[in-house]
Amino acid sequence: MKSPQSPADWTPDSPELTAFALKDGPFDPSAPGWAEQRAAAEQAVVRSALLRAEIGEIRRVADDVESDLSREAIHRLSADRREAVLAYARTPERGLPRRSSDGSPPEGDSGWHRLWSVVTRPAMGYSLAAATALSIGLALWSAWPSGSQPSPAVAARSGASNALAKAFPSISEDRSTPTPTPTPTPTPTPTSASASDSPPIAQPQEEILRGEPQLAWGSSGRSPHLSNPSNPSTPSNPSNLSESPGSSASVAEFKRYGLVPSADSAPAPSGAASPAALLAANPAAELARKPQVQQAAATTATTATTATTATTATTATTATTATTATKTSIPRLRALTTREIPFQSAATAPRSTFPLQPGNTSYPQIRKALQDGQLPSPDAVKLEELLNYFSYDYPAPSGSDPVSAQVEVADSPWSPDHRLVKIGLQARPAQTAGRPRANLVVLVGLSPGSSARLSWAQRSLQALIEALDGRDSLALLLDGPQGRLILPATAAADRASLIRGVGALRAEGAPRGLEGLRRAYALADQHHIPGGINRVVWIVDGEFSAEAGTRDALATLIREQTEWGVFLSVMGLGSEVPSEPSEAPWMPTPGGGAYASAATPAEALAVLRREVQPSPTAVAENVTVDVRFNPARVDQWRLLSQESRESSAAPKTSPTNSGAQMEAGRSVTALYEIVPTRATDGPRAGSGTESAAPAGGRSDLLNLEVGYRSPANGRVQDPAENTPSRKLQVGVPDVRRSSDAATADYKFAAAVVGYGLMLRDSPFKGDLTWEKVQILAEEGQGPDREGYRAEFLQLVRQARALQDGAVQNGKAKQ
Amino acid sequence: MNPSSTSDQTNERVEWVRASMERHEAELLRYALSLVGDLPSAEDLVQDAFFKLCKQEPESLRGRLVPWLFTVVRNQAMDRHRRESRWPRAAEAEASQVAGNSPTPSASAQARDDVRNLMSLLTALPPNQREVVRLKFQNQLSYREISNLTRLSETNIGFLLHTALKTLRQRFERLDAGSGVPLARSTLHPSSPQ
């Protein structure tokens, strides 16, 4: 045996270089001493451009070969062959079933033996196989395969054919002749077995509809589309049965045999039962004891190449739906734990501040509740979170200031005597010029039937493309049974091609995970930018779960690639995606990749945008916000926010949020409602919008002071360090202006907070009505480039309809 | 003897066999087909491998189920080959696939079809290289697994793969250059921002 060359002696023609490029052989992470081997090899490779180029070529060819080979026809064992194996698995002690290629029936010419002799006769096998191959071929061509079993006619014809039998001698001749299995029973003839083979065609289609994402999000037990939502495990409906894992195949078999099992009618394995019935009976028993594991859905989903498995895949979708349907929603009759912050007197408490990093869970919660057909719990409605879910158009800071402030004042839409003050802070956008080039490979692995999630993914990717610099490159890969390259690495300058590529994305079938990710990494490797951002973005949905056998390989792959400088971000779309990586056991440990779950399109967008700004940089540190109300003008004020009922502490009135950072490009918005002093009705007119005007006027309504320190070259400063802090001051003159004359952004902000007031049934809502909220939202649409505001309008209508309905119901009961 | 535990064991074994079939039959069939050349024979091989699996203890195959199945299929194919004293008809099968799939057998039409091209290129490789390429790139086996399966040394596997890839690459390039029709794969070349 030739001893392997040392990496220092490698030439482009060294077989070891191929092994290195393929990360196999001595460079397989499971090989002993692979780390040292790899280190030595890397040293050699780093020094030689020739070797590096060769590695790229090898990987390219390997990738091509792999993808071409993966497109070869997929065959599966015929149902009869599988059934024979399973029958044998039940009684292996009885010896192998006879494969009677010699044509002489075994003693005791029972139906079982007849079945055997026909099924295992090579000619029969051949025609079954040919028919299966043909129908698989057709199935792969058609959008939704409807049948993969041989037609009865074909089976019957070929069953009679003996002529070909001799041409394909059986391989079991040399096997010790087994005692024929005396399974207690008459069996269906092959013809009748085949005749009952075809799966119900209507079923998959119906289930595709049921598997629509809006239902998958929706967790309402009231959903009218679910046939049996209250008890999804009742086995009276075969689609529900697939909830139980490992049984999906059995369900397919049920369907294949046209048997719909039910709790009381499952055929007992009796002497009179046919094998088909036996087969059907066993899964029913197994269903009862197997716990719910989502993995089964993915496992069967990956095999969705034939009609029967496609049926299974869709039933799995339904199962997910049914599972979510059992989640209960927030009980309405519960003591509230939060209350809105009440009005404060400006005379005794003239100072206020607001949080710079409000949470972002409230809006998605509300949306989810509404999608379930329920009004959200008032506690889930957090005004400042709603407000900050949306972005508003604030001017970027000018000059050396890292932060800008904008204040807009108008009469409160719900209490015209009050003023509503909108304060917006905007941090300087991230400097893309300074960031390294990005080489992004996006792997999209969405299960079929999730068209809404596909469109999220597309929308988010389009926004990502907008955020790319012309020098960056992006490639798109589709993960599925026929995983393919949608868009080769393309420079972001060619925006049109990128957008076209995104538009061409489809959910073609169950994603394969490991295989897709391998290709994505290979692609990222080919375009690796030394010192740049090299990242694979993996978009999956809640139906994806790595197969048990591939988890280790996945984790290894990700870890290894991370070591090589290609990072991974996994983005889980949909509310049923685990929100923590630990809930997805196939995810590698931290360090292996970033994990983000996005339950909403907006979150998806935010997650993707972050990909090109891997580490958010703070543009201002130790930011303090100090709002000082002028008691001469302001009688009372309140921040539109809420607090815990238990907390007796007064709301924050001093700028104590010191230490907060503002990240590049971030903005924060706050609304104050002000009761002006009676004497001073300010002058009408005026622009109503103030930006960084000199502060301190006596007629001012309030003064805004934003203190901050600039981070020193991105270095995190010791908070105790006494660097000079800077201040931005804005004086806000008191103006009277109808909210009708306010900007679209102002109206939209008022609509969002007003929506919260309505949902909370706030004591402060004044004369606010749903009608008014809707008008404000409509007038506040603005350009709405990302479609969030339109979506909000939709939620307003939904909530309005629900609350009106609830009110009418209440009246009807009285 | 406790009858219920026996039936539990039986159910477990059935479930295990069922899951193994579900997961591995397709890749085994591809491999078997590449060894014997016709689908019914390939199905025989794979079905027999699963029959044999029924007699195994799940515990004894933990972590090496896939190599075990491949080994059984391969050994049976070899037995069969000895019995019939001819090398498996893989080459014929691949050649016939090429011919059968081609509605218009013009050279330029063929050049556009990657799969067909690869098949014809693969067919031109020596059988041992062809098998190793498939095991590595279609069945995703590692050098070591291929080595265990074929009883060739890992170094030897590395050499076979290296040679095969080199040959394939040269032929790909010739195809790309000759056809005048840019193949999809050429789009994989690093893009430049023009």
XYZ file of N, CA and C in Angstrom, chain A residues 56-71 519 526, chain B residues 110-125 133 137 161-189:
195
model
N -11.201 24.172 -5.262
C -12.466 24.749 -5.734
C -13.032 23.944 -6.890
N -12.131 23.547 -7.818
C -12.577 22.777 -8.980
C -13.120 21.416 -8.563
N -12.383 20.775 -7.649
C -12.822 19.441 -7.212
C -14.199 19.540 -6.579
N -14.363 20.546 -5.743
C -15.664 20.675 -5.066
C -16.770 20.985 -6.064
N -16.410 21.745 -7.062
C -17.421 22.100 -8.051
C -17.883 20.847 -8.807
N -16.901 20.055 -9.236
C -17.266 18.839 -9.968
C -18.035 17.896 -9.048
N -17.561 17.782 -7.805
C -18.231 16.886 -6.866
C -19.675 17.327 -6.670
N -19.825 18.614 -6.562
C -21.168 19.153 -6.357
C -22.059 18.847 -7.566
N -21.484 19.032 -8.748
C -22.238 18.736 -9.965
C -22.622 17.263 -10.024
N -21.630 16.417 -9.742
C -21.906 14.980 -9.820
C -22.992 14.627 -8.821
N -22.847 15.173 -7.642
C -23.819 14.845 -6.599
C -25.209 15.302 -7.014
N -25.276 16.505 -7.536
C -26.622 17.000 -7.850
C -27.191 16.263 -9.045
N -26.334 15.902 -10.009
C -26.846 15.138 -11.141
C -27.327 13.773 -10.684
N -26.520 13.134 -9.838
C -26.912 11.801 -9.391
C -28.186 11.845 -8.561
N -28.357 12.950 -7.862
C -29.547 13.021 -7.011
C -30.805 13.179 -7.848
N -30.616 13.531 -9.111
C -31.797 13.694 -9.951
C -32.170 12.414 -10.679
N -24.848 21.365 0.127
C -24.703 22.092 -1.139
C -24.535 23.578 -0.885
N -17.118 28.052 -2.505
C -16.599 28.434 -3.820
C -16.377 29.933 -3.940
N -28.597 16.255 -26.410
C -28.010 15.525 -25.299
C -27.163 16.427 -24.426
N -26.461 17.313 -25.068
C -25.545 18.161 -24.315
C -26.282 19.004 -23.292
N -27.546 19.251 -23.542
C -28.287 20.095 -22.620
C -28.767 19.341 -21.392
N -28.745 18.071 -21.475
C -29.295 17.327 -20.349
C -28.172 16.813 -19.456
N -28.028 17.470 -18.329
C -26.931 17.133 -17.438
C -26.965 15.675 -17.002
N -28.152 15.248 -16.618
C -28.233 13.898 -16.078
C -27.800 12.902 -17.120
N -28.333 13.100 -18.318
C -28.000 12.161 -19.371
C -26.509 12.193 -19.643
N -25.973 13.391 -19.652
C -24.535 13.510 -19.875
C -23.758 12.770 -18.823
N -24.139 13.008 -17.580
C -23.394 12.386 -16.516
C -23.489 10.882 -16.639
N -24.685 10.385 -16.976
C -24.842 8.947 -17.098
C -23.914 8.386 -18.163
N -23.851 9.086 -19.277
C -22.993 8.540 -20.324
C -21.529 8.644 -19.922
N -21.202 9.707 -19.192
C -19.820 9.841 -18.739
C -19.506 8.760 -17.712
N -20.461 8.533 -16.820
C -20.253 7.520 -15.790
C -20.060 6.152 -16.425
N -20.885 5.886 -17.433
C -20.806 4.585 -18.079
C -19.415 4.340 -18.642
N -18.785 5.412 -19.035
C -17.464 5.262 -19.628
C -16.386 4.989 -18.579
N -16.703 5.161 -17.325
C -15.702 4.902 -16.279
C -15.598 3.397 -16.033
N -17.930 6.188 -7.123
C -18.533 7.514 -7.321
C -19.974 7.514 -6.833
N -21.180 9.830 -3.832
C -21.963 11.031 -4.133
C -23.464 10.783 -4.194
N -11.583 7.572 -6.462
C -12.440 8.760 -6.537
C -11.723 9.905 -7.230
N -10.477 10.067 -6.837
C -9.679 11.144 -7.409
C -9.606 11.001 -8.926
N -9.289 9.787 -9.351
C -9.166 9.541 -10.787
C -10.504 9.756 -11.493
N -11.555 9.237 -10.861
C -12.873 9.356 -11.486
C -13.274 10.817 -11.626
N -13.061 11.583 -10.554
C -13.455 12.993 -10.613
C -12.664 13.729 -11.675
N -11.390 13.374 -11.758
C -10.558 14.040 -12.754
C -11.073 13.761 -14.162
N -11.374 12.501 -14.396
C -11.885 12.124 -15.712
C -13.202 12.847 -16.004
N -14.089 12.795 -15.017
C -15.389 13.433 -15.216
C -15.223 14.922 -15.514
N -14.303 15.519 -14.792
C -14.111 16.955 -14.961
C -13.639 17.282 -16.364
N -12.662 16.493 -16.812
C -12.156 16.740 -18.173
C -13.279 16.586 -19.194
N -14.116 15.583 -18.961
C -15.175 15.335 -19.953
C -16.260 16.400 -19.870
N -16.523 16.834 -18.651
C -17.470 17.949 -18.502
C -16.976 19.144 -19.303
N -15.699 19.410 -19.104
C -15.140 20.595 -19.760
C -15.214 20.459 -21.275
N -14.928 19.240 -21.730
C -14.977 19.032 -23.167
C -16.414 19.245 -23.673
N -17.355 18.718 -22.893
C -18.764 18.894 -23.267
C -19.136 20.370 -23.318
N -18.741 21.069 -22.246
C -19.065 22.494 -22.169
C -18.506 23.227 -23.377
N -17.251 22.883 -23.699
C -16.598 23.583 -24.800
C -17.213 23.173 -26.126
N -17.540 21.886 -26.261
C -17.980 21.355 -27.541
C -19.395 21.711 -27.912
N -20.275 21.780 -26.932
C -21.688 21.915 -27.255
C -22.052 23.323 -27.701
N -21.277 24.291 -27.226
C -21.633 25.664 -27.550
C -22.808 26.146 -26.732
N -23.475 25.231 -26.058
C -24.587 25.611 -25.195
C -24.063 25.629 -23.763
N -24.108 26.773 -23.134
C -23.585 26.796 -21.774
C -24.428 25.902 -20.873
N -23.778 25.001 -20.198
C -24.499 24.123 -19.297
C -24.819 24.867 -18.021
N -25.804 24.357 -17.361
C -26.200 24.995 -16.110
C -25.023 25.086 -15.152
N -24.156 24.084 -15.216
C -23.083 24.054 -14.221
C -22.095 25.201 -14.430
N -22.011 25.680 -15.644
C -21.022 26.738 -15.833
C -21.455 28.020 -15.120
N -22.749 28.091 -14.777
C -23.182 29.262 -14.026
C -22.654 29.226 -12.603
N -22.110 28.085 -12.233
C -21.588 27.978 -10.873
C -20.234 28.661 -10.727
N -19.661 29.022 -11.829
C -18.378 29.714 -11.722
C -18.573 31.012 -10.964
